[in-house]
PDB file of C-alpha atoms and ligand atoms in Angstrom:
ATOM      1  CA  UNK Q   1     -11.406  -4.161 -64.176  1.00 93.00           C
ATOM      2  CA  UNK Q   2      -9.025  -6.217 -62.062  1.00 98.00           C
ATOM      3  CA  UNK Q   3      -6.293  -4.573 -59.630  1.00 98.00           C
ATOM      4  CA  UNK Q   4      -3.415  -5.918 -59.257  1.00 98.00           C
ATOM      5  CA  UNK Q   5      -3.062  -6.438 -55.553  1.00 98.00           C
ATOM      6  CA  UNK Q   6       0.295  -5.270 -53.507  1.00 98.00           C
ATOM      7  CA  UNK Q   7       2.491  -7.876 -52.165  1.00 98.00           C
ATOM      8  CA  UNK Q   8       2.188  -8.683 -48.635  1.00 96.00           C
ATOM      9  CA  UNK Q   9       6.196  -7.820 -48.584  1.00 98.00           C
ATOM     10  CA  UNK Q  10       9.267  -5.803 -49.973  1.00 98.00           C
ATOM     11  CA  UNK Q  11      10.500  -6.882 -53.078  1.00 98.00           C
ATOM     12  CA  UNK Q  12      13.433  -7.712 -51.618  1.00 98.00           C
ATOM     13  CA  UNK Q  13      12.239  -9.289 -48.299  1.00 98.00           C
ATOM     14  CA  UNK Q  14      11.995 -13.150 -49.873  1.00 98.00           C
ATOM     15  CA  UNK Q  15      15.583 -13.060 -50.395  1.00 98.00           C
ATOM     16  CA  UNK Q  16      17.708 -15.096 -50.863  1.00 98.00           C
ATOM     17  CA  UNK Q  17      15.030 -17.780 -51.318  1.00 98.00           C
ATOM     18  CA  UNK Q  18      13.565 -15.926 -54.387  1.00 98.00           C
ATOM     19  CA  UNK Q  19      15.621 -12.203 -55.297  1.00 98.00           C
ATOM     20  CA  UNK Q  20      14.378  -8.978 -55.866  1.00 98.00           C
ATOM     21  CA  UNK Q  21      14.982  -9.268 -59.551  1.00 98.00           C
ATOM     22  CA  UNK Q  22      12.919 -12.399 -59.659  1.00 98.00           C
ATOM     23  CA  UNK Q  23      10.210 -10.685 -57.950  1.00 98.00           C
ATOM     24  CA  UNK Q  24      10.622  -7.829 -60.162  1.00 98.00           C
ATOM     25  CA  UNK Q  25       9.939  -9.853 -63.228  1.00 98.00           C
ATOM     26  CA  UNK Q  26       7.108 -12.082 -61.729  1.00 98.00           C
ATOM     27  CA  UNK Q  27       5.375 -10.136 -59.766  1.00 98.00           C
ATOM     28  CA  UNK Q  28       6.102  -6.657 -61.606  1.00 98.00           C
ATOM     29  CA  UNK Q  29       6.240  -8.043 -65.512  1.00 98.00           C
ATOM     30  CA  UNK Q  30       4.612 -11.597 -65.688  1.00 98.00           C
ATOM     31  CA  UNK Q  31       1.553 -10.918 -62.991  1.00 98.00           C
ATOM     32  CA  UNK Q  32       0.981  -7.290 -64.367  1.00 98.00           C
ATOM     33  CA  UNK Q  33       0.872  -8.618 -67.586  1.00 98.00           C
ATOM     34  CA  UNK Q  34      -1.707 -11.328 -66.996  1.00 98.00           C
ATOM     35  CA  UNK Q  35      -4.221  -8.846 -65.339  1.00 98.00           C
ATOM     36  CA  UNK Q  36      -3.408  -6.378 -67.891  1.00 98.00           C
ATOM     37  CA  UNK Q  37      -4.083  -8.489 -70.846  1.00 98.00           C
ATOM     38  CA  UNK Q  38      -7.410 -10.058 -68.918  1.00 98.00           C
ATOM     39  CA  UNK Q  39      -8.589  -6.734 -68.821  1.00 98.00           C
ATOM     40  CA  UNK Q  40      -8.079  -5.852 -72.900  1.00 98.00           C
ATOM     41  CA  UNK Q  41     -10.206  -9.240 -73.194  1.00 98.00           C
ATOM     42  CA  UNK Q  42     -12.933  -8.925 -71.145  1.00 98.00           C
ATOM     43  CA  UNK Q  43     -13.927  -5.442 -72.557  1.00 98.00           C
ATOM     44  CA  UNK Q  44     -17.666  -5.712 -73.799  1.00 97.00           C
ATOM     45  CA  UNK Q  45     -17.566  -9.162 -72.592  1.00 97.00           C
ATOM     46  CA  UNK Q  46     -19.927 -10.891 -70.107  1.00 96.00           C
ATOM     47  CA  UNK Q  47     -17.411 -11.322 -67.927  1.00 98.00           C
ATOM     48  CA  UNK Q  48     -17.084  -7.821 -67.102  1.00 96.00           C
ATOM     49  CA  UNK Q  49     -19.063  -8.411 -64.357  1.00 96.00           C
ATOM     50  CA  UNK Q  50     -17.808 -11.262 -63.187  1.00 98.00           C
ATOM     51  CA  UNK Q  51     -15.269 -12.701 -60.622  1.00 98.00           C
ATOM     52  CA  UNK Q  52     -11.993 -14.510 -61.908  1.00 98.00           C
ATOM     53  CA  UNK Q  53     -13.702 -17.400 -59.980  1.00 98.00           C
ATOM     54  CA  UNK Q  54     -16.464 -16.985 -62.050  1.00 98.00           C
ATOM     55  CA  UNK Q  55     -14.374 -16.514 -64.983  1.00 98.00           C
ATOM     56  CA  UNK Q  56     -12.056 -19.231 -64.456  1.00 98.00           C
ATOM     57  CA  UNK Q  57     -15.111 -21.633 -64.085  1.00 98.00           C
ATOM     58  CA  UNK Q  58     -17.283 -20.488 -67.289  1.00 98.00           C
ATOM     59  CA  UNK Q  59     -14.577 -19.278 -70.092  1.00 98.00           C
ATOM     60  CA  UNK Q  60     -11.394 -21.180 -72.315  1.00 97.00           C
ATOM     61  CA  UNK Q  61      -8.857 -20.011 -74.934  1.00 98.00           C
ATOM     62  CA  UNK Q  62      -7.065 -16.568 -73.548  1.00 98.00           C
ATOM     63  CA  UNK Q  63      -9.779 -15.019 -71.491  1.00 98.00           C
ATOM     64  CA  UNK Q  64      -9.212 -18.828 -69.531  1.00 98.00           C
ATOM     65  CA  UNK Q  65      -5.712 -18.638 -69.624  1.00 98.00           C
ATOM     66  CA  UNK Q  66      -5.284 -14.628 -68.623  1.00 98.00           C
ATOM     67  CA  UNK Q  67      -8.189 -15.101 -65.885  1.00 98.00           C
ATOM     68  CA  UNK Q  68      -6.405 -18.667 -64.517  1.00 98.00           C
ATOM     69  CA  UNK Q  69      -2.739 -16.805 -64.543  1.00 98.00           C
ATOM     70  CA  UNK Q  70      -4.048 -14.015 -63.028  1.00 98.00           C
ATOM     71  CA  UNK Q  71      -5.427 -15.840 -59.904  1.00 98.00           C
ATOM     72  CA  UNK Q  72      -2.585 -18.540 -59.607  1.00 98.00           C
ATOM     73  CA  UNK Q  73       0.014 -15.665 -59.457  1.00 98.00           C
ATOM     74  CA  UNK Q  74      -2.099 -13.239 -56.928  1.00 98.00           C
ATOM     75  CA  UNK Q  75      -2.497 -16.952 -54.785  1.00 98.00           C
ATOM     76  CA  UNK Q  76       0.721 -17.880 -55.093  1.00 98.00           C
ATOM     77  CA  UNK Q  77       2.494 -14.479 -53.861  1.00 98.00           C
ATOM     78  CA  UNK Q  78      -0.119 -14.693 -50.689  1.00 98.00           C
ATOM     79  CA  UNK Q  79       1.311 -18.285 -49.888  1.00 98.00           C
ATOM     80  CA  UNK Q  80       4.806 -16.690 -48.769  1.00 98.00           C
ATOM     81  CA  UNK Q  81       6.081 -14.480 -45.722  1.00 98.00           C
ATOM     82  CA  UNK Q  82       8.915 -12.758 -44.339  1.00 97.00           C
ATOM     83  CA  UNK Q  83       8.221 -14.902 -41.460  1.00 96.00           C
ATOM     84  CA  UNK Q  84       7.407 -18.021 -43.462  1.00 97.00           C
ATOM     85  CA  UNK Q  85       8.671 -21.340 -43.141  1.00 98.00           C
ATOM     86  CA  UNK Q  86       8.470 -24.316 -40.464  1.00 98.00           C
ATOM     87  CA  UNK Q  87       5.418 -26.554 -40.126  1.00 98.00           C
ATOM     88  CA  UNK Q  88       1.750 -25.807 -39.901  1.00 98.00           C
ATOM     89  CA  UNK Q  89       0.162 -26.898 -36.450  1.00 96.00           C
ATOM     90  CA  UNK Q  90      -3.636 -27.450 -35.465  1.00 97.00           C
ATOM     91  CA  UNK Q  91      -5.978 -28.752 -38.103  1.00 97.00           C
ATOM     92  CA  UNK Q  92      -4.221 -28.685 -41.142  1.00 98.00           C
ATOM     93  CA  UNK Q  93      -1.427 -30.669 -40.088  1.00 98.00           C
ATOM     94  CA  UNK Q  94      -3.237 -33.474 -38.335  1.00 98.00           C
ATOM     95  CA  UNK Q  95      -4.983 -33.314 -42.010  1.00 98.00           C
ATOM     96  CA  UNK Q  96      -2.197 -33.740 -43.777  1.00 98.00           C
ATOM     97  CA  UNK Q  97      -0.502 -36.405 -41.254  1.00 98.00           C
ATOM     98  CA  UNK Q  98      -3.431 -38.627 -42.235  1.00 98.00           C
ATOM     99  CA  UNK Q  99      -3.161 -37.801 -45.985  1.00 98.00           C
ATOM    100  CA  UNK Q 100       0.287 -38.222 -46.570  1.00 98.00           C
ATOM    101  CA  UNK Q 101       1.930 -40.009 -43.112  1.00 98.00           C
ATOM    102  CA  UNK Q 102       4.007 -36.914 -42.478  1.00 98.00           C
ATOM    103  CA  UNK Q 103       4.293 -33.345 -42.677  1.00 98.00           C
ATOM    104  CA  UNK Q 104       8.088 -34.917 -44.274  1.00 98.00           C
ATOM    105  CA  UNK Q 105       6.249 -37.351 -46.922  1.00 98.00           C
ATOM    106  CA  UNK Q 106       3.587 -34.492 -47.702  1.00 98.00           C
ATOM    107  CA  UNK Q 107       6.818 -32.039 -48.874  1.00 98.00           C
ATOM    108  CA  UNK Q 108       8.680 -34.641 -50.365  1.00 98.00           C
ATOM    109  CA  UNK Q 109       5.470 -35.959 -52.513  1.00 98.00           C
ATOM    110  CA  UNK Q 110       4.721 -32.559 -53.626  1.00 98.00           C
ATOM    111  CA  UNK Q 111       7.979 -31.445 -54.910  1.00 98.00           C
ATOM    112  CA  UNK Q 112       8.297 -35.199 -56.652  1.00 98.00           C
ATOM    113  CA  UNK Q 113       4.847 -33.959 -58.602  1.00 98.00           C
ATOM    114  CA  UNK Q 114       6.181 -30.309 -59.180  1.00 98.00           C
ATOM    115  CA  UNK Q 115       9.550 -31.872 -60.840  1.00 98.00           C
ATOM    116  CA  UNK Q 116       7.954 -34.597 -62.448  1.00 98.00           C
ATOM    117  CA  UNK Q 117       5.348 -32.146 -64.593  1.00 98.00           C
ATOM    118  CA  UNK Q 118       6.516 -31.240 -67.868  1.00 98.00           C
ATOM    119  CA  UNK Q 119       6.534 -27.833 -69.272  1.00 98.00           C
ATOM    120  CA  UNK Q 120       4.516 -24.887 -67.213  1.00 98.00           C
ATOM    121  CA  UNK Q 121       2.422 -25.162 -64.837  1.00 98.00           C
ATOM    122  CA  UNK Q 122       1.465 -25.487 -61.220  1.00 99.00           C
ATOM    123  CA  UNK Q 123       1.916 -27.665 -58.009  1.00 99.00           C
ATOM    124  CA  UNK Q 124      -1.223 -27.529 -55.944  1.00 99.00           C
ATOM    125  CA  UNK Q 125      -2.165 -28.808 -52.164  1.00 98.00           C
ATOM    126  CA  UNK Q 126      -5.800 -28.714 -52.452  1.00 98.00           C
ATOM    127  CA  UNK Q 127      -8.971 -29.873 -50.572  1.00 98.00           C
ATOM    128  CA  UNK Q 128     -12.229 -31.165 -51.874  1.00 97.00           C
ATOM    129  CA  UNK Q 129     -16.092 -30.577 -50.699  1.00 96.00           C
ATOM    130  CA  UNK Q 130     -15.374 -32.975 -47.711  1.00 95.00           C
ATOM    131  CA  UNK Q 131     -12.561 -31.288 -46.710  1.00 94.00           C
ATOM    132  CA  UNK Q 132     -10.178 -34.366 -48.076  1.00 98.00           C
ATOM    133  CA  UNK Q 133      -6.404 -33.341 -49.313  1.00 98.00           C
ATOM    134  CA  UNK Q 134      -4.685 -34.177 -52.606  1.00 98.00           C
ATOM    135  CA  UNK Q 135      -1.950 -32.809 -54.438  1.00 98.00           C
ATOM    136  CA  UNK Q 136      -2.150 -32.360 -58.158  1.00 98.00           C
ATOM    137  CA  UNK Q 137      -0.423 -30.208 -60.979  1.00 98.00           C
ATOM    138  CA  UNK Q 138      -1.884 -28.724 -63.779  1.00 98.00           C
ATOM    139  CA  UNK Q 139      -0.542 -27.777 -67.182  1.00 98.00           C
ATOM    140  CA  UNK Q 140       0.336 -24.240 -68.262  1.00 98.00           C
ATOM    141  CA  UNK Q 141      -2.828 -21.926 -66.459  1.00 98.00           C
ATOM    142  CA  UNK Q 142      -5.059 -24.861 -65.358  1.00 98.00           C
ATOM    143  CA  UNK Q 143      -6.199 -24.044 -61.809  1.00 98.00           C
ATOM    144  CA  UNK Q 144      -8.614 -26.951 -59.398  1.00 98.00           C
ATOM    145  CA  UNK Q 145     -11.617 -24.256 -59.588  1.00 98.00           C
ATOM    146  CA  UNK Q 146     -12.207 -26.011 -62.872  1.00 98.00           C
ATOM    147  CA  UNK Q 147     -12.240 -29.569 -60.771  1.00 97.00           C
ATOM    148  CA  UNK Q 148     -14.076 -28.492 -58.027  1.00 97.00           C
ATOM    149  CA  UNK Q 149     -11.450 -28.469 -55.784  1.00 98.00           C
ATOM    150  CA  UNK Q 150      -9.936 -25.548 -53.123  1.00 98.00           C
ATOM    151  CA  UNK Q 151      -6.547 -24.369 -53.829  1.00 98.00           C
ATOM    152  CA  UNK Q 152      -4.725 -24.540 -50.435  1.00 98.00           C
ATOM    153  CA  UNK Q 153      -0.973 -24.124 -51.505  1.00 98.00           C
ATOM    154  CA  UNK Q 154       0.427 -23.457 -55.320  1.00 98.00           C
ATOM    155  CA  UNK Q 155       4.178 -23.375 -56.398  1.00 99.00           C
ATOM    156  CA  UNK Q 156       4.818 -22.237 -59.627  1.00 98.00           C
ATOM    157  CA  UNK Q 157       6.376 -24.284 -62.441  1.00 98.00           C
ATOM    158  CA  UNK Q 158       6.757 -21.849 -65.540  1.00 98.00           C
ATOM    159  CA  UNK Q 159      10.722 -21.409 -65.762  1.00 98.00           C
ATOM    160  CA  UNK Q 160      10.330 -17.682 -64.848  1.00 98.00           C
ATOM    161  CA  UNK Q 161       9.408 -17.988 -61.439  1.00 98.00           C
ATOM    162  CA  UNK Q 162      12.551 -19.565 -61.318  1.00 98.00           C
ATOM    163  CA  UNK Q 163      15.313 -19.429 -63.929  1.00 98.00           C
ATOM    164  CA  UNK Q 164      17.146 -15.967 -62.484  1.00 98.00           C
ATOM    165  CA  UNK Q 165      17.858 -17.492 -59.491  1.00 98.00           C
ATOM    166  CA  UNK Q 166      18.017 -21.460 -59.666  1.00 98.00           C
ATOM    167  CA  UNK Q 167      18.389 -21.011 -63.961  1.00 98.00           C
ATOM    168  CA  UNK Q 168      17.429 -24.685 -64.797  1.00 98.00           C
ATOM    169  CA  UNK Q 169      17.447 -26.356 -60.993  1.00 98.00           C
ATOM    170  CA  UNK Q 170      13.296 -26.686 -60.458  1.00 98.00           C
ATOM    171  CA  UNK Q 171      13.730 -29.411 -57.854  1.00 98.00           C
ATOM    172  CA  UNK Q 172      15.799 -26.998 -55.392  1.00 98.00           C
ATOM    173  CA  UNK Q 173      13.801 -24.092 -56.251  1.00 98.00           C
ATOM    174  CA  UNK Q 174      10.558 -26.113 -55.135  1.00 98.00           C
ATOM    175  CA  UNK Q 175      12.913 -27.545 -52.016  1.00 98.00           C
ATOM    176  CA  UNK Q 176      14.342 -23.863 -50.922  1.00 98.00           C
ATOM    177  CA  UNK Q 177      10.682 -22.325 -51.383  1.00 98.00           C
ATOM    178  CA  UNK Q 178       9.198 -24.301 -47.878  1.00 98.00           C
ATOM    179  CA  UNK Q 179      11.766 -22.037 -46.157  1.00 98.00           C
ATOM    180  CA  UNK Q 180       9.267 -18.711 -47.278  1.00 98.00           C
ATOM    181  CA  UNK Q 181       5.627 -20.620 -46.747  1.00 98.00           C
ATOM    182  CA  UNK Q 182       3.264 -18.749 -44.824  1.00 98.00           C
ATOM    183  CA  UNK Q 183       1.650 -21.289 -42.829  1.00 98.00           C
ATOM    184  CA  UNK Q 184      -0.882 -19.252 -41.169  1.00 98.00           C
ATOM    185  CA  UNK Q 185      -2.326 -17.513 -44.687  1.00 98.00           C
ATOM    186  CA  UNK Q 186      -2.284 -21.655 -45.841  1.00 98.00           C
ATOM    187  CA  UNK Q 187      -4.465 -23.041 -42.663  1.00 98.00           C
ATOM    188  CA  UNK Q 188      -6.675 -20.357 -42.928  1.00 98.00           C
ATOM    189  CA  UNK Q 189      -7.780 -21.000 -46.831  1.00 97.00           C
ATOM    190  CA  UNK Q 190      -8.224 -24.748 -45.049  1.00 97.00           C
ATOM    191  CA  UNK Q 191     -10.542 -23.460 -42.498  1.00 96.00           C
ATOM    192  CA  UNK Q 192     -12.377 -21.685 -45.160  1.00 91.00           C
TER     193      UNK Q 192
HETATM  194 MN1   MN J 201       4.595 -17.263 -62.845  1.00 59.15          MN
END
């Protein structure tokens, strides 16, 4: 059985970048409903047992896509703070000055990739086994587990995470949503 985890802030502490009532759906409808409906399918399953990494790695169809939305949603609430925003220092941004040629160029390429997908999905800064960053997006649940990559940073593309407060605007929701980034949670999962 999964628990859904607490936020690491008030509902209402992310305003206005995202509002309460947006968190209130996503994090207390959308998420809850992910975890819930992962747990209905995994009943009698192998993958009782298992961890959503595990999960993620070795299933498809809805136990895939409930497993995959479960941990993009739980990752993407940890990537934000009260006292997010700013620049990272130290490692990860000399890592991503010689990925992308700025910490500027780096934003500016990853919201361009969030806009451009179409439909749902995700924005992802990720690193592979030799610690090299890229930035993809995947399509409705994908997640980089399945590539063999580390999720550093998500952004969520499904209309929901943004439509309350933004309604059809994804390009300044993904713009506005550096000013809540937790840079310390997001070097640390580059450490890692
Ligand atoms: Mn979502």
């Amino acid at each position: 059985m999964f628990k859904q985890p607490e936020l690491p802030y008030a509902l209402s502490d992310l305003s206005p970048v995202l509002s309460e009532e947006t968190l209130k759906f996503h994090y207390g409808i959308h998420e809850k409903t992910y975890i819930d409906n992962l747990n209905k399918l995994i009943v009698g399953t192998p993958f009782e047992q298992k961890t959503l990494e595990e999960i993620i790695t070795g299933s498809n169809g809805p136990i895939f896509n409930n497993a995959a939305q479960t941990y993009n949603h739980i990752f993407y609430f940890e990537c934000f703070s009260v006292q997010g925003g700013g620049m990272p220092d130290g490692a990860l941004l000399d890592a991503i000055k010689s990925t992308f040629g700025s910490f500027e160029k780096f934003q500016e390429i990853f919201e361009t990739e969030g806009t451009k997908l179409f439909g749902s999905g995700w924005v992802w800064l990720v690193k592979d086994e030799k610690e090299s960053l890229s930035i993809m997006a995947t399509g409705n649940a994908g997640n980089p587990l399945t590539n063999r990559l580390s999720p550093i940073l998500c952004f969520d593309l499904w209309e929901h995470a943004y439509y309350i407060d933004y309604r059809n605007r994804r390009a300044e929701y993904l713009h506005k949503l550096w000013d809540i980034v937790d840079w310390n949670k997001i070097s640390q999962r580059f450490a890692k």
